[in-house]
PDB file of C-alpha atoms in Angstrom:
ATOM      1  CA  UNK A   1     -23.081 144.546 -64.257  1.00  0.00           C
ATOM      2  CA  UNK A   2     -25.329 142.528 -66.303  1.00  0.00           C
ATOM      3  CA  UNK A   3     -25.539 138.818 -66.411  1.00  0.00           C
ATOM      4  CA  UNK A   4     -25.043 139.186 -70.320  1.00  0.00           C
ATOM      5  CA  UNK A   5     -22.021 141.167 -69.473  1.00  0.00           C
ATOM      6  CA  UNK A   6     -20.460 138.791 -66.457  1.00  0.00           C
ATOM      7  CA  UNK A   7     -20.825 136.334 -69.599  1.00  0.00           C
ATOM      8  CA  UNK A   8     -18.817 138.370 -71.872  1.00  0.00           C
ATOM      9  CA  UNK A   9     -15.956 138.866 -69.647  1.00  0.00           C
ATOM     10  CA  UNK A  10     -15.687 135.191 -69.207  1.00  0.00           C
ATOM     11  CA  UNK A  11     -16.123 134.048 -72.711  1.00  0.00           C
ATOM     12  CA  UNK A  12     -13.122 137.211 -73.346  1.00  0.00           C
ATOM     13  CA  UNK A  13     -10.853 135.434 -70.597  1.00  0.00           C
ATOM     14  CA  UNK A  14     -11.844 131.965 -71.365  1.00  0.00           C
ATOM     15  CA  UNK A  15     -10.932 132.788 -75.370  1.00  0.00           C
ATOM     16  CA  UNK A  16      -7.681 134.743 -73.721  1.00  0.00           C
ATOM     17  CA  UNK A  17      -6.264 131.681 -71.797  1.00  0.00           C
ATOM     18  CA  UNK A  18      -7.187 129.593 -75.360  1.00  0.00           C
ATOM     19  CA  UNK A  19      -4.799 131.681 -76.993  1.00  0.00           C
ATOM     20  CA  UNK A  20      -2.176 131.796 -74.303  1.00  0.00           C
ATOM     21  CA  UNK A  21      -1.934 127.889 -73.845  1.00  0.00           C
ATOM     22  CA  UNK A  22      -2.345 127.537 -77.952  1.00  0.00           C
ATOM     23  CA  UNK A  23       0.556 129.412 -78.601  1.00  0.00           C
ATOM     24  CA  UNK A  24       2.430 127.905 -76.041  1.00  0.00           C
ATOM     25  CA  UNK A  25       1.585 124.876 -77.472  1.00  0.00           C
ATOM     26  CA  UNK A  26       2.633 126.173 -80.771  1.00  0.00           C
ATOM     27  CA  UNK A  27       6.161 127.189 -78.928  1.00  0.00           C
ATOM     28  CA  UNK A  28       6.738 124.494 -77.498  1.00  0.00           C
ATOM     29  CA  UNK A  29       6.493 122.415 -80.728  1.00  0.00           C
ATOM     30  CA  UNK A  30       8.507 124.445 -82.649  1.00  0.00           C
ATOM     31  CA  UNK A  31      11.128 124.156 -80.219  1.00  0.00           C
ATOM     32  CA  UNK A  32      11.054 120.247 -79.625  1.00  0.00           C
ATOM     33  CA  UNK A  33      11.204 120.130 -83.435  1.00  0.00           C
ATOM     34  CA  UNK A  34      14.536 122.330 -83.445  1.00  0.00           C
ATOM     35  CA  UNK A  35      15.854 120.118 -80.857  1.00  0.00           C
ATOM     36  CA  UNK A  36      15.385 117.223 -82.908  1.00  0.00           C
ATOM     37  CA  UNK A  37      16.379 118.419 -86.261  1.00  0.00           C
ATOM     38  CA  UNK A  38      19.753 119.111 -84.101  1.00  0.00           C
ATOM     39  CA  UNK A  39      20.219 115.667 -82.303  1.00  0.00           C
ATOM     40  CA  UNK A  40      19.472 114.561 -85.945  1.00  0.00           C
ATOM     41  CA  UNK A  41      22.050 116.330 -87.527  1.00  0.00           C
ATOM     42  CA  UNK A  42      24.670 115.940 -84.629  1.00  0.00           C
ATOM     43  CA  UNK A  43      23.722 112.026 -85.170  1.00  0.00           C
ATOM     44  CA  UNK A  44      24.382 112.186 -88.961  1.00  0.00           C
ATOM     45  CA  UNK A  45      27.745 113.892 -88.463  1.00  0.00           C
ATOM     46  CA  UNK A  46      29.083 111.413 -85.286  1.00  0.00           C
ATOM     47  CA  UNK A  47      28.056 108.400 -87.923  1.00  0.00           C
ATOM     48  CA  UNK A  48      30.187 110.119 -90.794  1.00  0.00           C
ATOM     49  CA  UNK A  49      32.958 110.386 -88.285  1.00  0.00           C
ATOM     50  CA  UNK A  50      32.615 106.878 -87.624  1.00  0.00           C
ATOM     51  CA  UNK A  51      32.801 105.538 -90.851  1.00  0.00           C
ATOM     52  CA  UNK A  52      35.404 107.782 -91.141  1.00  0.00           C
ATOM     53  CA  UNK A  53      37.762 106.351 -88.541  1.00  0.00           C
ATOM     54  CA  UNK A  54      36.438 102.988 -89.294  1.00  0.00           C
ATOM     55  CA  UNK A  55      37.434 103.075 -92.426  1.00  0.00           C
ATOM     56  CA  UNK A  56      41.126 104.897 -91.402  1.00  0.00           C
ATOM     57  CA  UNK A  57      41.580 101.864 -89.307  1.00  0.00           C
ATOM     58  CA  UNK A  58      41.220  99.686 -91.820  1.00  0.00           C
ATOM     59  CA  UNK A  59      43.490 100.824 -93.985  1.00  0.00           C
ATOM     60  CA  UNK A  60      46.109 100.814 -91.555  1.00  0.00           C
ATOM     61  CA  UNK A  61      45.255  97.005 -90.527  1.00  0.00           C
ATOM     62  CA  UNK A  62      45.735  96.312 -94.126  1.00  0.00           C
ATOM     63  CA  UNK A  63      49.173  98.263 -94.381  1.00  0.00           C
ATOM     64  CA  UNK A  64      49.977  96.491 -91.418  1.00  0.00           C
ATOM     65  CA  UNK A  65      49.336  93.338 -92.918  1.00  0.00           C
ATOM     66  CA  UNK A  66      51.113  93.740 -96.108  1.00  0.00           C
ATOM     67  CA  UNK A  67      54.093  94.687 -94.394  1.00  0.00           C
ATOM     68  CA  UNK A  68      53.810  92.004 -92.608  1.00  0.00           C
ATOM     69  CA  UNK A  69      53.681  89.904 -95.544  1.00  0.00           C
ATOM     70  CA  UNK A  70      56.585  91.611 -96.823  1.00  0.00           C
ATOM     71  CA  UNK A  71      59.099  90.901 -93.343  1.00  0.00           C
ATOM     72  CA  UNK A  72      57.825  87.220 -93.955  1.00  0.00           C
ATOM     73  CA  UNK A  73      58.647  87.224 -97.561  1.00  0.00           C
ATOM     74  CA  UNK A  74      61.979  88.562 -96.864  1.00  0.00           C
ATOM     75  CA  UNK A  75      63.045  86.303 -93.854  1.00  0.00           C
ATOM     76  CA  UNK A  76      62.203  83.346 -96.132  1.00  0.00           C
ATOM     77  CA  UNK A  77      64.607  84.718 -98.834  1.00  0.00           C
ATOM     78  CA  UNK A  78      67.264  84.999 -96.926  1.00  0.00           C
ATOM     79  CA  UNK A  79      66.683  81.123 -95.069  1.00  0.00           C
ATOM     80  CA  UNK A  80      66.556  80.112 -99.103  1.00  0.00           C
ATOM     81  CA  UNK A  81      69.500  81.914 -99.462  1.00  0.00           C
ATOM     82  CA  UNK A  82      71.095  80.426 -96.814  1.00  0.00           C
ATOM     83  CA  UNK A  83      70.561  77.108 -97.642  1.00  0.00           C
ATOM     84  CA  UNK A  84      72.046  77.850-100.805  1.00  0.00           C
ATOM     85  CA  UNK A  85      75.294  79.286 -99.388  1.00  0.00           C
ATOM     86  CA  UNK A  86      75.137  76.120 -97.679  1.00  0.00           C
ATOM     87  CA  UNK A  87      74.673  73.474-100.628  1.00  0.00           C
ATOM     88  CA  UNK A  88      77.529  75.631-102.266  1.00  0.00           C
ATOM     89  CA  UNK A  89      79.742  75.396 -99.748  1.00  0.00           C
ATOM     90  CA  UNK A  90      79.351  71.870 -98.942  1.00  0.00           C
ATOM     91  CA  UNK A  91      78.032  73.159 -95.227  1.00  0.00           C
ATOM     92  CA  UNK A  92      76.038  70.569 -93.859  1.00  0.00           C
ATOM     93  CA  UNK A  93      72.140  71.783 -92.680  1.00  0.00           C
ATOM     94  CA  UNK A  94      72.378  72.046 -88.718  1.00  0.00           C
ATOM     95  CA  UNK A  95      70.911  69.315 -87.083  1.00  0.00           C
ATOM     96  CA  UNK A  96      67.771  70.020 -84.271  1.00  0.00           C
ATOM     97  CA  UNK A  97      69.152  69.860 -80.812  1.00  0.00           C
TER      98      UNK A  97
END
């Protein structure tokens, strides 16, 4: 073997193992990029779920609320309406013990 061939080889398996890491390289990118565009997209749905169910809760903390409102509302009818039965009846207002 020549000298100018012993150089040939090398510069073939030097431009060989280029290639190979290169396109591993390449491979590997491509697949950290597909992993991210996934964690991404998982992210984007989990936050839509979120405001989802934050909003949900909401709403029921207002519903709550307004009936609450509502069993007030009532409860002071009915101690107006009492007092009224009251005056009309001549009852006197119970005094605090």
């Amino acid at each position: 073997m020549s000298t100018q061939q012993q150089t040939a080889d090398w510069v073939k398996w030097a431009a060989g193992i280029c290639m190979l890491l290169s396109a591993s390289a390449f491979g590997y990118a491509i697949s950290t990029e597909h992993r991210l565009t996934n964690t991404e997209t998982t992210v984007a749905q989990h936050l839509a779920e979120a405001k989802e169910t934050k909003a949900d809760v909401y709403q029921r903390l207002n519903a709550q609320d307004q009936t609450q409102k509502e069993v007030l509302q009532a409860v002071n009818d009915v101690k107006v309406d009492m007092a009224a039965i009251r005056g009309a009846l001549g009852i006197p207002k119970p005094s605090a013990k």
